[in-house]
Amino acid sequence: MSDAAHNGWALRTTPRRSQWFPKPSALPGFGITFGFAVTYLSLIILIPLAVLVARAGELGLDGIWRVATTPRVLAALQVSFFISAAAALINALFGTIVAWVLVHYDFPGKRLLDAAVDLPFALPTAVAGIALAALYATNGWIGSLFAPWDIKIAFTPLGILVALIFIGLPFVVRTVQPVLQDLDREVEEASATLGATRTQTVVRVVLPALTPALLTGVALAFARAVGEYGSVIFIAGNMPFVSEIAPLLIVTKLEEFDYAGAAAIATVMLGISFVTLLAINALQAFSRRRFGHA
């Protein structure tokens, strides 16, 4: 067999690596670990969500649409998603500031403050809701400061915003903080040496490096806020068309033994949340390609 024929035969018989499979790794076991990951995710996430959608499917598409478009459900969905988005954006700003202070400055009580950031993770949500309601009521320590201006926080949509900011702040701080710690300070110094102002350094040097982590924190805070129940019901007032959240409406449907209606509302929330998080993930991937932090 000639060399050309041998080379051609080798090219034809050499298997092509599919783009869907991973590159070779020094550690074996992709098949086992991949199967375990898919099985675990299926049992914990995919199968329960499929059952939820199937239960809502008992109503049919027309039935789901009819339940989702009732005025009370629409109002509850608007309260949940719009206030959750507002809380996530506020946490994006102030969570970044908190992370910046914890990373760049040393001061008495720093470790205590750093540990306090994680309190919303450990504190039962009902306890958090009761504490916030007591603080922000018109006769509370903080709410009484706004009472002379006829500003009510507790038992209004503003109270929901406070509760969602409280439970979402740690997600932003803990995702941004490691990136700030790994960010080379010499890059900031070089920017200043080249004549950049502090604002230019933050906007053009620091912020691009933080963007992927910041988007991750915002997505986590938003996802947690949308499904939050315990800390919200104590401070929201729970008034239909005003301060009623969608999770509370689902619980109300369950108490009325309207399981299909509850599943329909949950399915709508699932669809909206999935599309929103998918958009955030796409924006995160774009930012990594754009700023070279892939």
mmCIF file of C-alpha atoms in Angstrom:
data_model
loop_
_atom_site.group_PDB
_atom_site.id
_atom_site.type_symbol
_atom_site.label_atom_id
_atom_site.label_comp_id
_atom_site.label_asym_id
_atom_site.label_seq_id
_atom_site.Cartn_x
_atom_site.Cartn_y
_atom_site.Cartn_z
ATOM 1 C CA MET A 1 0.000 0.000 0.000
ATOM 2 C CA SER A 2 1.396 3.380 -0.997
ATOM 3 C CA ASP A 3 1.993 6.107 1.571
ATOM 4 C CA ALA A 4 -0.764 8.250 0.044
ATOM 5 C CA ALA A 5 -3.250 5.384 0.143
ATOM 6 C CA HIS A 6 -2.198 4.515 3.683
ATOM 7 C CA ASN A 7 -2.646 8.135 4.790
ATOM 8 C CA GLY A 8 -6.041 8.312 3.121
ATOM 9 C CA TRP A 9 -7.138 5.086 4.807
ATOM 10 C CA ALA A 10 -5.921 6.439 8.158
ATOM 11 C CA LEU A 11 -7.874 9.647 7.691
ATOM 12 C CA ARG A 12 -11.017 7.710 6.841
ATOM 13 C CA THR A 13 -10.700 5.343 9.789
ATOM 14 C CA THR A 14 -9.637 7.882 12.426
ATOM 15 C CA PRO A 15 -12.748 8.760 14.446
ATOM 16 C CA ARG A 16 -13.724 12.378 14.476
ATOM 17 C CA ARG A 17 -14.260 13.888 17.869
ATOM 18 C CA SER A 18 -17.710 15.369 18.128
ATOM 19 C CA GLN A 19 -18.077 18.957 19.293
ATOM 20 C CA TRP A 20 -20.639 17.722 21.813
ATOM 21 C CA PHE A 21 -18.106 15.688 23.793
ATOM 22 C CA PRO A 22 -15.442 17.121 26.108
ATOM 23 C CA LYS A 23 -11.770 17.359 25.310
ATOM 24 C CA PRO A 24 -9.513 14.624 26.705
ATOM 25 C CA SER A 25 -8.718 15.074 30.377
ATOM 26 C CA ALA A 26 -5.922 13.770 32.578
ATOM 27 C CA LEU A 27 -8.593 12.451 34.952
ATOM 28 C CA PRO A 28 -10.770 9.638 33.549
ATOM 29 C CA GLY A 29 -14.380 8.929 34.351
ATOM 30 C CA PHE A 30 -16.422 11.286 32.202
ATOM 31 C CA GLY A 31 -19.056 8.646 31.461
ATOM 32 C CA ILE A 32 -19.661 7.781 35.096
ATOM 33 C CA THR A 33 -19.638 11.350 36.406
ATOM 34 C CA PHE A 34 -21.783 12.631 33.541
ATOM 35 C CA GLY A 35 -24.334 9.895 34.110
ATOM 36 C CA PHE A 36 -24.386 10.585 37.833
ATOM 37 C CA ALA A 37 -24.817 14.333 37.229
ATOM 38 C CA VAL A 38 -27.706 13.822 34.798
ATOM 39 C CA THR A 39 -29.385 11.292 37.098
ATOM 40 C CA TYR A 40 -29.029 13.516 40.149
ATOM 41 C CA LEU A 41 -30.337 16.611 38.347
ATOM 42 C CA SER A 42 -33.219 14.604 36.938
ATOM 43 C CA LEU A 43 -34.295 13.286 40.334
ATOM 44 C CA ILE A 44 -33.904 16.596 42.155
ATOM 45 C CA ILE A 45 -34.940 19.159 39.521
ATOM 46 C CA LEU A 46 -36.143 17.911 36.144
ATOM 47 C CA ILE A 47 -38.617 15.230 37.199
ATOM 48 C CA PRO A 48 -40.344 17.357 39.893
ATOM 49 C CA LEU A 49 -40.666 20.255 37.449
ATOM 50 C CA ALA A 50 -42.018 17.911 34.777
ATOM 51 C CA VAL A 51 -44.626 16.641 37.231
ATOM 52 C CA LEU A 52 -45.557 20.244 38.035
ATOM 53 C CA VAL A 53 -46.050 21.081 34.372
ATOM 54 C CA ALA A 54 -47.978 17.842 33.831
ATOM 55 C CA ARG A 55 -50.314 18.670 36.720
ATOM 56 C CA ALA A 56 -50.943 22.118 35.270
ATOM 57 C CA GLY A 57 -51.487 20.479 31.876
ATOM 58 C CA GLU A 58 -54.650 18.879 33.226
ATOM 59 C CA LEU A 59 -56.290 22.246 32.656
ATOM 60 C CA GLY A 60 -55.067 22.449 29.077
ATOM 61 C CA LEU A 61 -53.447 25.490 27.533
ATOM 62 C CA ASP A 62 -56.717 27.397 27.606
ATOM 63 C CA GLY A 63 -57.179 26.601 31.274
ATOM 64 C CA ILE A 64 -53.637 27.665 32.182
ATOM 65 C CA TRP A 65 -54.089 30.884 30.210
ATOM 66 C CA ARG A 66 -57.415 31.534 31.898
ATOM 67 C CA VAL A 67 -55.918 31.086 35.374
ATOM 68 C CA ALA A 68 -52.794 33.110 34.603
ATOM 69 C CA THR A 69 -54.683 36.063 33.112
ATOM 70 C CA THR A 70 -57.161 36.605 35.910
ATOM 71 C CA PRO A 71 -56.692 40.132 37.331
ATOM 72 C CA ARG A 72 -55.641 38.914 40.778
ATOM 73 C CA VAL A 73 -53.006 36.524 39.414
ATOM 74 C CA LEU A 74 -51.628 39.143 37.026
ATOM 75 C CA ALA A 75 -51.362 41.646 39.862
ATOM 76 C CA ALA A 76 -49.554 39.102 42.069
ATOM 77 C CA LEU A 77 -47.129 38.193 39.273
ATOM 78 C CA GLN A 78 -46.350 41.851 38.668
ATOM 79 C CA VAL A 79 -45.665 42.419 42.358
ATOM 80 C CA SER A 80 -43.392 39.380 42.597
ATOM 81 C CA PHE A 81 -41.336 39.895 39.457
ATOM 82 C CA PHE A 82 -41.043 43.681 39.321
ATOM 83 C CA ILE A 83 -40.155 44.073 42.987
ATOM 84 C CA SER A 84 -37.742 41.126 42.772
ATOM 85 C CA ALA A 85 -36.002 42.773 39.819
ATOM 86 C CA ALA A 86 -35.818 46.100 41.671
ATOM 87 C CA ALA A 87 -34.369 44.405 44.761
ATOM 88 C CA ALA A 88 -31.758 42.570 42.667
ATOM 89 C CA LEU A 89 -30.655 45.818 40.985
ATOM 90 C CA ILE A 90 -30.386 47.626 44.316
ATOM 91 C CA ASN A 91 -28.345 44.758 45.704
ATOM 92 C CA ALA A 92 -26.102 44.931 42.640
ATOM 93 C CA LEU A 93 -25.112 48.466 43.616
ATOM 94 C CA PHE A 94 -24.898 48.241 47.371
ATOM 95 C CA GLY A 95 -23.683 44.643 47.445
ATOM 96 C CA THR A 96 -20.732 45.675 45.285
ATOM 97 C CA ILE A 97 -19.998 48.552 47.653
ATOM 98 C CA VAL A 98 -20.085 46.209 50.663
ATOM 99 C CA ALA A 99 -17.774 43.744 48.914
ATOM 100 C CA TRP A 100 -15.407 46.584 47.963
ATOM 101 C CA VAL A 101 -15.177 47.780 51.570
ATOM 102 C CA LEU A 102 -14.584 44.267 52.904
ATOM 103 C CA VAL A 103 -11.794 43.617 50.396
ATOM 104 C CA HIS A 104 -9.962 46.943 50.223
ATOM 105 C CA TYR A 105 -10.107 48.291 53.758
ATOM 106 C CA ASP A 106 -9.073 47.121 57.217
ATOM 107 C CA PHE A 107 -11.042 48.436 60.176
ATOM 108 C CA PRO A 108 -12.150 47.291 63.631
ATOM 109 C CA GLY A 109 -14.993 44.802 63.448
ATOM 110 C CA LYS A 110 -14.311 43.848 59.839
ATOM 111 C CA ARG A 111 -14.591 40.110 60.489
ATOM 112 C CA LEU A 112 -17.802 40.652 62.426
ATOM 113 C CA LEU A 113 -19.266 42.632 59.526
ATOM 114 C CA ASP A 114 -18.087 39.990 57.058
ATOM 115 C CA ALA A 115 -19.827 37.278 59.074
ATOM 116 C CA ALA A 116 -23.005 39.374 59.372
ATOM 117 C CA VAL A 117 -23.375 39.339 55.570
ATOM 118 C CA ASP A 118 -24.233 35.629 55.753
ATOM 119 C CA LEU A 119 -26.934 36.026 58.407
ATOM 120 C CA PRO A 120 -29.812 36.012 55.869
ATOM 121 C CA PHE A 121 -28.601 32.558 54.790
ATOM 122 C CA ALA A 122 -28.820 31.144 58.305
ATOM 123 C CA LEU A 123 -31.751 33.085 59.714
ATOM 124 C CA PRO A 124 -35.176 31.424 59.319
ATOM 125 C CA THR A 125 -37.209 33.442 56.847
ATOM 126 C CA ALA A 126 -40.181 33.744 59.194
ATOM 127 C CA VAL A 127 -37.938 35.211 61.899
ATOM 128 C CA ALA A 128 -36.520 37.671 59.372
ATOM 129 C CA GLY A 129 -40.025 38.719 58.315
ATOM 130 C CA ILE A 130 -41.182 39.283 61.886
ATOM 131 C CA ALA A 131 -38.050 41.297 62.717
ATOM 132 C CA LEU A 132 -38.362 43.460 59.601
ATOM 133 C CA ALA A 133 -42.069 44.056 60.215
ATOM 134 C CA ALA A 134 -41.321 45.164 63.773
ATOM 135 C CA LEU A 135 -38.548 47.510 62.650
ATOM 136 C CA TYR A 136 -40.340 49.091 59.697
ATOM 137 C CA ALA A 137 -43.847 49.400 61.181
ATOM 138 C CA THR A 138 -45.046 52.931 61.863
ATOM 139 C CA ASN A 139 -44.223 52.471 65.553
ATOM 140 C CA GLY A 140 -40.936 50.637 64.907
ATOM 141 C CA TRP A 141 -37.443 52.021 65.269
ATOM 142 C CA ILE A 142 -36.989 52.697 61.567
ATOM 143 C CA GLY A 143 -40.605 53.064 60.456
ATOM 144 C CA SER A 144 -41.257 55.771 63.069
ATOM 145 C CA LEU A 145 -38.603 57.945 61.408
ATOM 146 C CA PHE A 146 -40.656 58.025 58.194
ATOM 147 C CA ALA A 147 -44.062 58.318 59.874
ATOM 148 C CA PRO A 148 -43.991 62.146 60.161
ATOM 149 C CA TRP A 149 -43.790 62.305 56.347
ATOM 150 C CA ASP A 150 -46.676 59.835 56.025
ATOM 151 C CA ILE A 151 -44.371 57.226 54.494
ATOM 152 C CA LYS A 152 -45.384 53.669 55.331
ATOM 153 C CA ILE A 153 -42.924 50.865 54.702
ATOM 154 C CA ALA A 154 -44.277 47.800 56.472
ATOM 155 C CA PHE A 155 -47.437 46.224 55.056
ATOM 156 C CA THR A 156 -46.930 47.912 51.682
ATOM 157 C CA PRO A 157 -45.050 46.971 48.482
ATOM 158 C CA LEU A 158 -42.139 48.976 49.883
ATOM 159 C CA GLY A 159 -41.975 46.476 52.735
ATOM 160 C CA ILE A 160 -41.714 43.645 50.214
ATOM 161 C CA LEU A 161 -38.786 45.465 48.610
ATOM 162 C CA VAL A 162 -37.014 45.740 51.970
ATOM 163 C CA ALA A 163 -37.479 42.024 52.680
ATOM 164 C CA LEU A 164 -36.217 40.985 49.233
ATOM 165 C CA ILE A 165 -33.174 43.243 49.534
ATOM 166 C CA PHE A 166 -32.447 41.645 52.907
ATOM 167 C CA ILE A 167 -32.499 38.072 51.640
ATOM 168 C CA GLY A 168 -30.714 38.828 48.337
ATOM 169 C CA LEU A 169 -27.746 40.913 49.505
ATOM 170 C CA PRO A 170 -25.445 37.979 50.440
ATOM 171 C CA PHE A 171 -25.662 36.516 46.930
ATOM 172 C CA VAL A 172 -24.165 39.629 45.349
ATOM 173 C CA VAL A 173 -21.543 40.179 48.038
ATOM 174 C CA ARG A 174 -20.316 36.580 48.006
ATOM 175 C CA THR A 175 -20.052 36.396 44.208
ATOM 176 C CA VAL A 176 -18.296 39.749 43.764
ATOM 177 C CA GLN A 177 -15.977 39.520 46.777
ATOM 178 C CA PRO A 178 -13.692 36.707 45.454
ATOM 179 C CA VAL A 179 -13.256 38.503 42.127
ATOM 180 C CA LEU A 180 -12.221 41.693 43.903
ATOM 181 C CA GLN A 181 -9.751 39.718 46.005
ATOM 182 C CA ASP A 182 -8.158 38.194 42.892
ATOM 183 C CA LEU A 183 -8.107 41.477 40.979
ATOM 184 C CA ASP A 184 -4.520 42.654 40.658
ATOM 185 C CA ARG A 185 -4.056 45.985 42.412
ATOM 186 C CA GLU A 186 -1.185 46.774 40.051
ATOM 187 C CA VAL A 187 -3.707 47.112 37.231
ATOM 188 C CA GLU A 188 -5.457 49.904 39.116
ATOM 189 C CA GLU A 189 -2.120 51.556 39.888
ATOM 190 C CA ALA A 190 -1.080 51.325 36.233
ATOM 191 C CA SER A 191 -4.352 52.939 35.212
ATOM 192 C CA ALA A 192 -3.729 55.814 37.608
ATOM 193 C CA THR A 193 -0.144 56.125 36.374
ATOM 194 C CA LEU A 194 -1.396 56.513 32.807
ATOM 195 C CA GLY A 195 -3.517 59.467 33.896
ATOM 196 C CA ALA A 196 -6.916 57.845 34.409
ATOM 197 C CA THR A 197 -9.166 59.331 37.048
ATOM 198 C CA ARG A 198 -10.684 57.191 39.778
ATOM 199 C CA THR A 199 -13.989 57.124 37.935
ATOM 200 C CA GLN A 200 -12.314 56.033 34.711
ATOM 201 C CA THR A 201 -10.393 53.325 36.563
ATOM 202 C CA VAL A 202 -13.568 51.949 38.095
ATOM 203 C CA VAL A 203 -15.599 52.101 34.876
ATOM 204 C CA ARG A 204 -12.968 50.889 32.408
ATOM 205 C CA VAL A 205 -10.770 48.609 34.515
ATOM 206 C CA VAL A 206 -12.580 47.310 37.583
ATOM 207 C CA LEU A 207 -16.172 47.094 36.365
ATOM 208 C CA PRO A 208 -15.472 44.975 33.243
ATOM 209 C CA ALA A 209 -13.675 42.413 35.415
ATOM 210 C CA LEU A 210 -16.579 42.364 37.870
ATOM 211 C CA THR A 211 -19.386 42.175 35.308
ATOM 212 C CA PRO A 212 -19.674 38.351 34.950
ATOM 213 C CA ALA A 213 -19.618 37.801 38.721
ATOM 214 C CA LEU A 214 -21.991 40.706 39.266
ATOM 215 C CA LEU A 215 -24.485 39.279 36.791
ATOM 216 C CA THR A 216 -24.254 35.922 38.548
ATOM 217 C CA GLY A 217 -25.029 37.561 41.882
ATOM 218 C CA VAL A 218 -27.944 39.480 40.398
ATOM 219 C CA ALA A 219 -29.363 36.293 38.867
ATOM 220 C CA LEU A 220 -29.104 34.432 42.178
ATOM 221 C CA ALA A 221 -30.636 37.305 44.133
ATOM 222 C CA PHE A 222 -33.469 37.630 41.619
ATOM 223 C CA ALA A 223 -34.190 33.888 41.634
ATOM 224 C CA ARG A 224 -34.252 33.789 45.427
ATOM 225 C CA ALA A 225 -36.498 36.863 45.617
ATOM 226 C CA VAL A 226 -39.078 35.544 43.147
ATOM 227 C CA GLY A 227 -39.687 32.418 45.202
ATOM 228 C CA GLU A 228 -39.399 34.024 48.639
ATOM 229 C CA TYR A 229 -42.367 33.462 50.910
ATOM 230 C CA GLY A 230 -41.594 33.339 54.637
ATOM 231 C CA SER A 231 -39.963 36.719 55.130
ATOM 232 C CA VAL A 232 -42.389 38.541 52.834
ATOM 233 C CA ILE A 233 -45.807 37.558 54.151
ATOM 234 C CA PHE A 234 -45.146 39.134 57.557
ATOM 235 C CA ILE A 235 -44.226 42.542 56.151
ATOM 236 C CA ALA A 236 -46.204 42.673 52.900
ATOM 237 C CA GLY A 237 -49.718 43.224 54.205
ATOM 238 C CA ASN A 238 -50.884 40.611 51.666
ATOM 239 C CA MET A 239 -53.590 42.814 50.154
ATOM 240 C CA PRO A 240 -54.879 41.537 46.789
ATOM 241 C CA PHE A 241 -53.988 43.805 43.856
ATOM 242 C CA VAL A 242 -51.613 45.784 46.126
ATOM 243 C CA SER A 243 -49.095 43.713 48.069
ATOM 244 C CA GLU A 244 -49.985 40.088 47.401
ATOM 245 C CA ILE A 245 -47.129 37.989 46.022
ATOM 246 C CA ALA A 246 -47.546 35.052 43.664
ATOM 247 C CA PRO A 247 -46.189 32.402 46.092
ATOM 248 C CA LEU A 248 -48.861 33.431 48.610
ATOM 249 C CA LEU A 249 -51.521 33.056 45.926
ATOM 250 C CA ILE A 250 -50.231 29.545 45.210
ATOM 251 C CA VAL A 251 -50.533 28.656 48.898
ATOM 252 C CA THR A 252 -54.056 30.084 48.909
ATOM 253 C CA LYS A 253 -54.981 27.866 45.952
ATOM 254 C CA LEU A 254 -53.582 24.831 47.758
ATOM 255 C CA GLU A 255 -55.604 25.605 50.879
ATOM 256 C CA GLU A 256 -58.680 25.717 48.658
ATOM 257 C CA PHE A 257 -57.693 22.280 47.236
ATOM 258 C CA ASP A 258 -57.327 23.825 43.801
ATOM 259 C CA TYR A 259 -54.158 21.906 43.010
ATOM 260 C CA ALA A 260 -54.386 22.355 39.252
ATOM 261 C CA GLY A 261 -54.823 26.122 39.637
ATOM 262 C CA ALA A 262 -51.819 26.291 41.980
ATOM 263 C CA ALA A 263 -49.773 24.264 39.503
ATOM 264 C CA ALA A 264 -50.840 26.578 36.677
ATOM 265 C CA ILE A 265 -49.627 29.674 38.537
ATOM 266 C CA ALA A 266 -46.396 27.889 39.469
ATOM 267 C CA THR A 267 -45.864 26.864 35.853
ATOM 268 C CA VAL A 268 -46.274 30.438 34.665
ATOM 269 C CA MET A 269 -43.773 31.593 37.287
ATOM 270 C CA LEU A 270 -41.419 28.829 36.183
ATOM 271 C CA GLY A 271 -41.630 29.917 32.548
ATOM 272 C CA ILE A 272 -41.060 33.602 33.294
ATOM 273 C CA SER A 273 -38.175 32.818 35.649
ATOM 274 C CA PHE A 274 -36.549 30.488 33.117
ATOM 275 C CA VAL A 275 -36.687 33.055 30.322
ATOM 276 C CA THR A 276 -35.359 35.798 32.611
ATOM 277 C CA LEU A 277 -32.474 33.703 33.927
ATOM 278 C CA LEU A 278 -31.670 32.513 30.407
ATOM 279 C CA ALA A 279 -31.404 36.147 29.296
ATOM 280 C CA ILE A 280 -29.135 36.962 32.248
ATOM 281 C CA ASN A 281 -26.915 33.961 31.478
ATOM 282 C CA ALA A 282 -26.687 35.023 27.836
ATOM 283 C CA LEU A 283 -25.704 38.522 28.931
ATOM 284 C CA GLN A 284 -23.122 37.036 31.264
ATOM 285 C CA ALA A 285 -21.622 34.925 28.472
ATOM 286 C CA PHE A 286 -21.507 37.978 26.215
ATOM 287 C CA SER A 287 -19.754 40.023 28.899
ATOM 288 C CA ARG A 288 -17.124 37.317 29.359
ATOM 289 C CA ARG A 289 -16.403 37.257 25.630
ATOM 290 C CA ARG A 290 -16.520 41.035 25.389
ATOM 291 C CA PHE A 291 -14.165 41.757 28.263
ATOM 292 C CA GLY A 292 -11.943 38.728 27.874
ATOM 293 C CA HIS A 293 -12.793 36.938 31.115
ATOM 294 C CA ALA A 294 -14.094 33.668 29.646
#
